[in-house]
Amino acid sequence: MTEEKDITRSRYRIVFAIFSLLLLAVVVQFASIMLDASAPVTAGRVVPPQVERGAIYDRNGRILAIQTELFTVTAWTPHIRDFQHTAEQLSRILDLSADELQERLRSASGFLIIKRTITPTETDQIRALVSQGRLPGIRLEPDAGRNYPERRLASTLLGYVGVDNVGLAGIEHSMNNHLLSPLPQSVSGNSGEVSAGNRIFLTVDVVIQSELERLARGVLAGENADSVLLLAMDARTGEYLGYVSLPDFDPNVFDQFSPEQRRNRPISVVYEPGSVFKVFSVAAFLEMGRLRSTDLFQTAGGYVSPDGRFTIRDVGNYGVVDARGIIVHSSNVGAAFASERVPADSFFHMTRLFGFGEPTGISLSGEERGLLRTPDRWSGRSRQTIAIGQEIGVTANQIMAASTVLANDGVLLRPQVVSRIVSPEGRVVREFGREPIRQVISPATARTMLDYMRASTEGMGTARRITVDGLNISAKTGTAEVFDPVTGSYSSTNFIASTLAILPTEDPRIILYAAIFHPRGDSIYGSRIAVPLIRDATEFLVTQLDIPTGRTQTARHSGRIVVSLPTLPELGETVPDYSGLPKRTLLPLLQRDDVLIDIRGSGWVVRQSPPPGTTMQRGMTIRLDLE
């Protein structure tokens, strides 16, 4: 028994001796680190592998955001011999308060971050002092930096990153997990190796973005507005080519700008769209069969509700208008009368199909869904006011998305800001592109609306100032009152002037939308201040994107072939023969106010009613079927 106890005691002594030796080794190692002034401050700590944030490019490969190596100034306070001297030296270089820095150094118990991501000049000055031994305990540690070489260009879309190299807004935030790809399993946790993130290619073109920003800045200053939005989209794919939101900021120094300047307005500002919304309400009424192109509404005297409790009026006196006239003259009264024919549930359903009241699913964080109340929460005037763009809250991005319905034969597309994601090795991880969501209206209704909008650019239409020589443009203007929650009524001083354009009418390639918030210049009307902005943007895009214009068509060939468009026969005492004429040639007929022109289909005239030679009578309808 005594022998067994002796063996047990011996085992305890051996275990205790081994444990003591291990503890002594740890203490010696720790002491050597503490006493060695040349030891790195990271000694004894796990050095995490570095992840290089992927670059962001425009659609053509021009760099918009890129990783840069910067340095962070740190201190290991047990090695600092003179706190006052150290604080004075660093404060002069880093533009810090010497007294505050000295207090921070004295109160720190060990490791302290003095300033993150300092400039190259600051880095060189501190490195020189450290190498001379004049700043003991001070070190420069590599840190990730982000550089935006184009500065303010597309800043709202790009966003910015924080000091921890994590995206905080814009693409930097929504694509953060792609830009910071997960580390491969082969990279150990304390290797310090670098792993690169994916590259993001946007849909925007820096040339287009730059020019649109220049035009929008002129309007922002000239109209003394609070903000200006100018959006340009490829009508065929839903890809944004330009995404302007002013005021903007410099993401290199984002913390020097207010949250309002950094705000991504196209997806986050919800507002009543005003008369631009009429293109969607009229399209819905036509699609439901509740409104026909030949229906007439007397607008003189305004619209008075059946119970007499409210009245809706127009800016001018437009007399009798049809569906086309509602768009051409932007008639509130005509739209209100038309809305009476539509059940509330059906109107709500069609409006939701256009994408209002729900997120579009764009690849950006912070998108607002807008405001579209269910019919059980509508008032007695909701149908009429929603029809003219009130009592509904939208974002500019939703307006752009809904407009793809008109430009794509009734199909709603998802807005895109990302073109593709590419791995560091050059492999395409994901490619975005045209993404149809649903069929909202028929192709015939979509074409009818484009024709109505085209008519608003002619004669006395509200968008007549948008004219670009040789180009057919479908447009709709808007001037929205701004509701003041303080007074509970619409403001008498704040308005939103806007214009939507789809071009060319015959084969839409571009969708443009401008919104000017609270202009305080010579005018508040979209027809006067938003239309010229759209016109200037159109003239630039026509050249930049090689969009055909003019009354001649040029085909690429070994030689040059010029095809003259046929002329429109005169509508005199008898109805002429329109057979074989293309749609574009027929469009001037829509300007006439003595007859109703009903153009159906696209291509060339194959049938007409009444037949050629019929005596022309005022108010008659001429139907032209195209195939």
XYZ file of C-alpha atoms in Angstrom:
627
model
C 0.000 0.000 0.000
C 2.859 2.342 0.918
C 4.597 1.456 -2.339
C 1.480 2.425 -4.371
C 1.270 5.797 -2.581
C 4.921 6.486 -3.395
C 4.297 5.759 -7.093
C 1.288 8.087 -7.128
C 3.291 10.895 -5.467
C 6.064 10.429 -8.048
C 3.580 10.763 -10.891
C 2.174 13.974 -9.404
C 5.677 15.386 -9.074
C 6.471 14.590 -12.732
C 3.228 16.197 -13.984
C 3.810 19.261 -11.809
C 7.388 19.578 -13.071
C 6.275 19.413 -16.720
C 3.531 21.985 -16.120
C 5.986 24.304 -14.356
C 8.448 24.094 -17.245
C 5.714 24.935 -19.781
C 4.533 27.882 -17.697
C 8.107 29.126 -17.355
C 8.578 28.948 -21.140
C 5.455 31.037 -21.717
C 6.564 33.630 -19.156
C 10.042 33.860 -20.692
C 8.591 34.265 -24.192
C 6.166 36.959 -23.004
C 8.943 38.790 -21.166
C 11.182 38.721 -24.215
C 8.429 40.278 -26.294
C 7.740 42.964 -23.709
C 11.414 43.873 -23.373
C 12.318 43.734 -27.045
C 11.697 47.180 -28.549
C 12.112 45.807 -32.042
C 9.419 43.166 -31.689
C 6.336 43.806 -33.822
C 3.217 44.830 -31.976
C 1.468 41.879 -33.586
C 3.750 39.383 -31.868
C 1.764 36.906 -29.866
C -1.407 37.840 -31.780
C -2.959 35.957 -34.663
C -2.210 37.734 -37.932
C -5.381 37.286 -39.976
C -5.075 36.664 -43.680
C -5.697 39.840 -45.674
C -8.567 40.109 -48.148
C -8.056 42.534 -51.007
C -11.361 44.139 -51.917
C -12.250 43.649 -55.564
C -12.298 46.598 -57.941
C -15.437 48.167 -59.423
C -15.528 49.109 -63.115
C -17.949 50.761 -65.502
C -19.460 48.689 -68.319
C -16.391 49.259 -70.508
C -13.761 48.415 -67.891
C -12.854 51.844 -66.575
C -11.890 51.721 -62.891
C -14.333 53.410 -60.515
C -13.137 51.947 -57.191
C -9.928 50.114 -56.350
C -8.056 48.779 -53.332
C -4.979 50.711 -52.202
C -2.401 49.923 -49.525
C -2.457 52.483 -46.780
C -1.085 52.444 -43.247
C -2.509 52.866 -39.780
C -0.482 54.483 -36.985
C -0.418 52.376 -33.819
C 1.301 52.586 -30.461
C 2.529 50.053 -27.915
C 2.500 52.331 -24.876
C 4.882 50.281 -22.625
C 7.668 51.149 -25.102
C 6.980 54.911 -25.217
C 9.569 56.754 -23.118
C 8.272 60.336 -23.499
C 4.518 60.733 -23.986
C 4.671 64.510 -24.460
C 7.407 64.360 -27.099
C 5.650 61.535 -28.969
C 2.301 63.346 -28.941
C 3.851 66.595 -30.198
C 5.690 64.856 -33.047
C 2.630 62.914 -34.217
C 0.151 65.763 -33.816
C 2.115 67.968 -36.230
C 2.083 65.263 -38.897
C -1.415 63.867 -38.394
C -3.213 67.150 -37.683
C -4.308 66.008 -34.226
C -4.501 67.793 -30.895
C -1.227 67.206 -29.023
C -2.893 67.434 -25.613
C -5.683 65.022 -26.506
C -3.241 62.572 -28.078
C -0.970 62.672 -25.022
C -3.948 61.909 -22.798
C -4.929 58.966 -25.022
C -1.386 57.581 -24.891
C -1.138 57.893 -21.109
C -4.522 56.301 -20.462
C -3.979 53.358 -22.825
C -2.864 50.170 -21.103
C -1.073 48.724 -24.112
C -1.990 48.658 -27.800
C -3.600 51.821 -29.223
C -4.737 52.785 -32.712
C -3.820 56.443 -33.174
C -5.135 57.093 -36.692
C -6.335 54.813 -39.475
C -5.484 54.910 -43.179
C -3.203 57.928 -43.177
C -2.067 59.619 -46.379
C 1.134 58.625 -48.234
C 2.774 61.907 -47.166
C 1.947 61.274 -43.512
C 3.229 57.725 -43.887
C 6.600 58.855 -45.260
C 7.111 61.408 -42.479
C 6.312 58.959 -39.683
C 8.358 56.179 -41.265
C 11.392 58.484 -41.334
C 11.065 59.323 -37.628
C 10.553 55.674 -36.671
C 13.618 54.565 -38.650
C 15.675 57.242 -36.848
C 14.544 55.882 -33.479
C 12.769 59.117 -32.585
C 9.352 57.501 -32.039
C 9.842 54.397 -29.882
C 6.658 52.384 -29.458
C 5.106 53.829 -32.626
C 4.533 51.594 -35.640
C 2.963 51.674 -39.084
C 0.721 48.707 -39.785
C -0.559 47.889 -43.289
C -4.237 48.662 -43.689
C -6.736 48.427 -46.507
C -7.668 51.623 -48.297
C -10.236 52.365 -50.994
C -9.654 54.855 -53.766
C -12.237 56.326 -56.125
C -10.213 57.846 -58.984
C -13.244 59.573 -60.555
C -14.100 61.159 -57.190
C -17.765 62.327 -57.286
C -18.647 60.513 -60.510
C -21.479 58.033 -59.868
C -20.786 58.349 -56.139
C -24.401 57.698 -55.146
C -24.363 54.442 -57.080
C -20.914 53.334 -55.920
C -21.329 54.116 -52.219
C -18.320 53.873 -49.898
C -16.524 51.635 -47.380
C -15.773 52.071 -43.682
C -12.468 51.852 -41.845
C -12.878 48.073 -41.564
C -12.941 47.729 -45.378
C -16.631 46.793 -45.352
C -19.100 48.489 -47.693
C -21.532 50.876 -46.054
C -23.627 52.125 -48.986
C -24.337 51.689 -52.684
C -22.736 48.900 -54.693
C -19.975 48.692 -52.100
C -22.619 47.543 -49.607
C -24.992 45.474 -51.737
C -22.106 43.593 -53.407
C -19.907 43.449 -50.307
C -19.865 39.641 -50.106
C -18.700 39.425 -53.718
C -16.087 42.154 -53.386
C -14.754 40.421 -50.264
C -14.757 36.799 -51.369
C -14.467 34.067 -48.711
C -10.910 32.889 -48.109
C -9.946 29.546 -49.660
C -9.567 26.723 -47.159
C -5.883 26.417 -48.058
C -5.187 29.810 -46.471
C -4.435 29.369 -42.785
C -5.850 31.650 -40.139
C -2.510 33.245 -39.204
C -0.727 33.204 -42.543
C -1.043 36.895 -43.361
C -1.547 35.876 -46.989
C -3.663 37.992 -49.324
C -6.866 36.768 -50.983
C -8.451 38.881 -53.707
C -12.172 39.546 -54.003
C -14.290 39.474 -57.135
C -14.480 42.352 -59.569
C -17.796 44.092 -60.246
C -18.642 45.554 -63.662
C -21.497 48.046 -63.594
C -23.954 48.830 -66.375
C -23.201 52.566 -66.354
C -20.927 54.165 -68.931
C -18.591 56.791 -67.445
C -18.790 58.932 -70.581
C -22.584 59.030 -70.399
C -22.539 59.402 -66.619
C -20.141 62.336 -66.788
C -22.190 64.254 -69.356
C -25.504 63.627 -67.610
C -24.006 64.829 -64.328
C -22.772 67.980 -66.063
C -26.238 68.694 -67.465
C -27.947 67.986 -64.136
C -25.540 70.238 -62.205
C -26.454 73.090 -64.501
C -30.140 72.618 -63.724
C -29.508 72.194 -59.986
C -27.750 75.556 -59.890
C -29.853 77.333 -62.506
C -33.191 76.413 -60.952
C -31.932 76.743 -57.361
C -33.397 73.306 -56.682
C -32.972 71.097 -53.632
C -32.034 68.082 -55.734
C -32.050 66.751 -59.292
C -32.376 63.193 -60.601
C -31.467 62.250 -64.170
C -31.664 58.577 -65.133
C -30.865 56.924 -68.468
C -31.681 53.283 -69.180
C -31.245 50.869 -72.066
C -34.901 50.300 -72.912
C -34.238 46.816 -74.296
C -32.414 45.397 -71.269
C -33.358 47.530 -68.260
C -29.685 48.411 -67.711
C -28.908 51.846 -66.330
C -26.445 53.718 -68.544
C -26.497 56.831 -66.374
C -27.563 57.195 -62.746
C -27.407 60.798 -61.541
C -28.495 61.967 -58.102
C -27.560 65.476 -56.979
C -26.306 66.732 -54.640
C -23.626 64.060 -54.410
C -20.343 63.519 -52.547
C -16.733 62.348 -52.809
C -16.532 58.757 -51.508
C -12.807 59.210 -50.823
C -13.797 61.498 -47.931
C -17.430 60.507 -47.462
C -17.439 61.429 -43.779
C -17.054 65.088 -44.755
C -20.525 65.056 -46.347
C -23.969 64.993 -44.760
C -26.254 61.933 -44.891
C -28.564 63.883 -47.215
C -25.721 64.437 -49.697
C -24.854 60.735 -49.560
C -28.460 59.617 -50.002
C -29.302 57.275 -52.877
C -32.399 59.204 -53.971
C -33.495 57.180 -57.036
C -34.318 54.207 -54.801
C -34.999 55.824 -51.419
C -36.945 59.065 -51.969
C -40.690 58.364 -52.155
C -42.859 61.100 -53.663
C -46.106 61.696 -55.525
C -45.181 61.545 -59.235
C -47.827 63.896 -60.571
C -48.918 63.832 -64.194
C -46.147 61.503 -65.410
C -48.184 58.767 -63.747
C -51.037 59.327 -66.223
C -49.264 57.188 -68.820
C -49.608 54.212 -66.480
C -53.173 54.903 -65.350
C -54.414 55.495 -68.912
C -52.570 52.359 -70.071
C -54.319 50.410 -67.299
C -57.739 51.804 -68.271
C -57.175 50.886 -71.929
C -55.919 47.409 -71.074
C -58.968 46.697 -68.906
C -61.240 47.756 -71.759
C -62.816 50.421 -69.567
C -61.462 53.203 -71.771
C -61.509 53.291 -75.572
C -59.486 55.552 -77.801
C -62.718 57.059 -79.149
C -64.270 57.915 -75.775
C -64.736 61.649 -75.242
C -64.732 63.718 -72.045
C -65.858 67.309 -71.595
C -63.225 69.002 -69.438
C -64.733 72.489 -69.367
C -65.859 73.283 -65.840
C -63.619 70.632 -64.313
C -64.468 67.315 -62.716
C -66.973 67.381 -59.863
C -67.355 64.206 -57.816
C -70.793 62.567 -57.849
C -71.353 63.600 -54.235
C -70.151 67.131 -54.967
C -67.508 66.986 -52.237
C -64.436 67.703 -54.362
C -63.464 69.190 -57.705
C -60.492 68.511 -59.992
C -59.450 71.119 -62.548
C -56.987 71.496 -65.405
C -54.334 74.162 -65.838
C -55.982 75.235 -69.116
C -59.274 74.808 -70.952
C -58.968 71.821 -73.283
C -62.623 71.341 -74.166
C -63.482 67.812 -75.266
C -60.615 65.310 -74.985
C -60.245 61.639 -75.813
C -57.756 59.156 -74.335
C -54.994 60.601 -76.482
C -55.940 64.119 -75.389
C -55.595 63.163 -71.717
C -51.906 62.492 -72.375
C -51.293 65.279 -74.900
C -52.777 68.007 -72.694
C -52.058 66.249 -69.381
C -55.717 66.658 -68.507
C -56.480 65.995 -64.854
C -60.180 66.293 -65.585
C -60.094 63.748 -68.409
C -58.130 61.270 -66.284
C -60.563 61.721 -63.389
C -63.590 61.070 -65.610
C -61.896 57.992 -67.105
C -61.116 56.606 -63.644
C -64.838 56.509 -62.800
C -65.223 53.633 -65.243
C -62.674 51.448 -63.457
C -63.364 49.286 -60.373
C -61.020 50.143 -57.509
C -59.782 46.548 -57.152
C -58.933 46.338 -60.849
C -57.138 49.687 -60.814
C -55.107 48.620 -57.771
C -54.230 45.290 -59.400
C -53.036 46.904 -62.637
C -51.020 49.512 -60.749
C -49.316 46.757 -58.757
C -48.583 44.855 -61.995
C -46.640 47.898 -63.183
C -44.459 47.414 -60.092
C -45.711 50.212 -57.872
C -46.005 49.547 -54.163
C -43.287 46.873 -54.179
C -39.474 46.803 -54.530
C -38.123 46.359 -58.042
C -35.376 44.000 -56.877
C -32.554 46.192 -58.154
C -29.082 45.185 -56.894
C -28.905 48.016 -54.364
C -29.590 48.038 -50.639
C -32.106 50.385 -49.067
C -34.727 50.348 -51.821
C -38.096 51.716 -50.706
C -41.268 49.951 -51.814
C -43.230 53.178 -52.255
C -46.811 53.714 -51.153
C -49.843 52.067 -52.730
C -52.655 51.478 -50.270
C -55.072 48.608 -50.743
C -58.566 49.602 -52.003
C -60.153 49.006 -48.603
C -58.141 51.996 -47.392
C -59.054 54.266 -50.316
C -61.177 57.353 -49.806
C -64.012 58.504 -52.025
C -61.553 60.419 -54.181
C -58.656 57.934 -54.322
C -59.396 56.538 -57.790
C -59.457 60.008 -59.307
C -56.400 61.330 -57.484
C -54.284 58.213 -58.037
C -55.138 58.447 -61.741
C -53.448 61.871 -61.855
C -50.436 60.857 -59.734
C -51.531 61.821 -56.235
C -52.228 59.589 -53.207
C -49.514 57.245 -54.472
C -45.833 57.267 -53.511
C -43.182 56.119 -55.970
C -39.432 56.174 -56.422
C -37.707 57.341 -59.586
C -36.412 53.804 -60.025
C -39.994 52.485 -60.009
C -40.939 54.998 -62.711
C -38.049 53.714 -64.835
C -39.003 50.086 -64.259
C -42.667 50.700 -65.111
C -41.599 52.490 -68.295
C -39.943 49.308 -69.571
C -43.490 47.963 -69.953
C -44.247 50.616 -72.579
C -40.917 50.088 -74.355
C -41.054 46.273 -74.456
C -44.481 45.411 -75.834
C -46.023 45.295 -72.378
C -43.307 43.306 -70.556
C -41.928 44.571 -67.228
C -38.127 44.316 -66.864
C -36.052 44.370 -63.702
C -33.759 47.434 -63.496
C -30.071 46.497 -63.578
C -26.999 48.335 -62.287
C -24.573 45.386 -62.304
C -23.429 43.898 -65.599
C -21.301 40.992 -64.381
C -19.216 39.631 -61.515
C -15.750 38.358 -62.450
C -13.384 36.300 -60.293
C -9.733 37.345 -59.745
C -8.774 34.673 -62.296
C -11.061 36.200 -64.923
C -13.905 33.679 -64.683
C -17.412 35.126 -64.983
C -19.095 34.263 -61.678
C -22.436 35.743 -62.652
C -23.703 37.657 -65.634
C -26.718 39.891 -65.333
C -28.799 41.077 -68.255
C -32.336 41.417 -69.492
C -34.661 39.958 -66.863
C -38.356 39.916 -67.813
C -40.678 39.790 -64.818
C -44.200 39.610 -66.248
C -46.513 40.667 -69.052
C -48.430 43.697 -67.777
C -50.321 44.984 -70.822
C -50.725 43.834 -74.407
C -48.271 44.892 -77.116
C -51.096 46.844 -78.749
C -51.762 48.880 -75.603
C -48.048 49.558 -75.160
C -47.761 50.831 -78.730
C -50.871 52.965 -78.325
C -49.371 54.648 -75.271
C -46.110 55.363 -77.110
C -48.140 56.984 -79.884
C -50.099 59.081 -77.371
C -46.854 60.186 -75.729
C -45.387 60.965 -79.140
C -48.357 63.236 -79.835
C -47.599 65.212 -76.671
C -44.342 66.401 -78.277
C -46.218 68.009 -81.172
C -48.486 71.009 -81.633
C -49.617 72.301 -78.246
C -48.633 69.141 -76.366
C -47.023 69.655 -72.965
C -43.738 68.058 -74.125
C -43.425 70.063 -77.365
C -40.126 71.641 -76.269
C -38.424 68.242 -76.337
C -38.190 68.151 -80.131
C -34.941 66.766 -81.559
C -34.698 67.104 -85.324
C -35.363 63.859 -87.139
C -36.195 61.854 -84.013
C -39.598 60.666 -82.821
C -39.778 60.840 -79.026
C -42.551 59.609 -76.732
C -42.705 61.841 -73.668
C -44.847 62.829 -70.710
C -44.369 65.809 -68.424
C -45.331 66.236 -64.799
C -45.588 68.950 -62.172
C -46.371 67.479 -58.774
C -47.491 69.324 -55.695
C -45.673 68.332 -52.502
C -47.747 67.397 -49.485
C -46.812 69.244 -46.302
C -47.419 67.007 -43.250
C -47.188 70.024 -40.946
C -50.125 71.880 -42.492
C -51.934 68.770 -43.702
C -52.244 70.242 -47.198
C -50.221 70.662 -50.370
C -47.422 73.216 -50.257
C -47.798 76.436 -52.219
C -44.025 76.753 -52.692
C -42.612 73.246 -53.153
C -43.110 71.297 -56.381
C -41.489 68.458 -58.324
C -40.984 69.087 -62.044
C -40.437 65.944 -64.091
C -40.386 64.460 -67.570
C -40.321 60.887 -68.859
C -39.098 60.118 -72.389
C -38.862 56.910 -74.430
C -37.017 57.017 -77.740
C -37.195 56.446 -80.617
C -40.943 55.893 -80.609
C -40.829 53.226 -83.341
C -38.071 51.121 -81.781
C -37.355 52.235 -78.194
C -33.694 52.141 -77.214
C -33.478 54.665 -74.390
C -35.639 55.589 -71.408
C -34.891 58.950 -69.782
C -36.381 60.415 -66.635
C -35.640 63.740 -64.967
C -37.048 64.984 -61.666
C -36.254 68.423 -60.235
C -37.180 68.735 -56.568
C -38.375 72.106 -55.252
C -37.147 74.402 -58.043
C -37.008 78.081 -57.115
C -36.149 79.603 -60.463
C -38.361 81.130 -63.132
C -40.702 78.134 -63.419
C -41.968 75.119 -61.517
C -43.379 73.232 -64.509
C -41.901 70.033 -65.897
C -42.749 71.209 -69.409
C -40.468 74.228 -68.982
C -37.509 73.064 -66.881
C -37.424 69.240 -67.021
C -38.135 68.953 -70.754
C -35.064 71.012 -71.792
C -32.895 68.805 -69.571
C -34.268 65.677 -71.241
C -33.812 67.262 -74.672
C -30.143 68.064 -73.991
C -29.557 64.544 -72.665
C -31.275 63.083 -75.726
C -29.142 65.062 -78.167
C -26.002 63.768 -76.444
C -27.182 60.150 -76.299
C -28.278 60.121 -79.932
C -24.706 60.908 -80.945
C -23.002 58.811 -78.267
C -25.061 55.681 -78.962
C -25.368 56.171 -82.721
C -29.171 56.280 -82.702
C -30.444 56.899 -86.271
C -32.204 60.205 -86.930
C -33.283 62.242 -89.920
C -35.632 61.621 -92.809
C -33.177 59.351 -94.593
C -32.108 55.882 -93.597
C -28.526 54.817 -94.213
C -27.660 51.129 -94.458
C -24.149 49.769 -93.880
C -23.033 48.461 -97.248
C -20.047 48.363 -99.547
C -21.550 51.544 -100.927
C -24.005 54.046 -99.471
C -27.709 53.538 -100.041
C -30.089 56.351 -99.129
C -33.734 55.399 -98.883
C -36.154 58.337 -98.810
C -39.191 57.881 -96.626
C -42.498 58.048 -98.530
C -44.511 61.231 -98.202
C -47.885 61.395 -96.488
C -50.737 62.012 -98.967
C -52.880 65.041 -98.224
C -56.170 64.449 -96.431
C -58.487 66.778 -98.335
C -62.067 66.365 -99.523
C -61.641 62.599 -99.806
C -59.744 59.962 -97.831
C -56.484 59.123 -99.651
C -54.903 55.694 -100.104
C -52.574 54.966 -97.166
C -51.690 51.391 -98.171
C -48.010 50.516 -97.926
C -47.083 53.507 -95.775
C -44.890 52.897 -92.678
C -46.035 53.908 -89.233
C -43.553 56.743 -88.916
C -44.963 58.451 -92.007
C -48.480 58.282 -90.548
C -47.664 59.931 -87.218
C -48.377 63.535 -88.348
C -52.017 62.471 -88.820
C -52.303 62.238 -85.041
C -51.941 66.023 -84.826
C -55.219 66.635 -86.646
C -58.171 67.734 -84.554
C -60.824 67.420 -87.282
C -60.702 63.600 -87.538
C -59.834 60.703 -85.223
C -56.947 58.538 -86.407
C -56.863 54.957 -85.079
C -53.506 53.336 -85.931
C -53.270 49.678 -84.966
C -50.240 47.408 -85.131
C -46.774 48.180 -86.463
C -45.041 47.931 -89.805
C -46.901 49.100 -92.928
C -50.569 49.805 -93.749
C -52.323 46.696 -95.077
C -55.952 47.741 -94.500
C -57.826 50.975 -93.995
C -61.355 51.989 -93.146
C -63.088 53.832 -94.731
C -61.606 52.934 -98.146
C -59.763 55.454 -100.356
C -62.027 57.950 -102.076
C -64.540 58.183 -99.233
C -65.784 61.723 -98.693
C -64.007 63.256 -95.699
C -66.305 64.375 -92.887
C -65.323 66.290 -89.769
C -65.176 64.040 -86.679
C -64.981 60.805 -88.689
C -62.656 57.971 -87.592
C -60.030 56.630 -89.970
C -58.703 53.220 -88.955
C -55.363 52.046 -90.305
C -54.232 48.434 -89.711
C -50.484 47.816 -89.948
C -48.569 44.571 -90.251
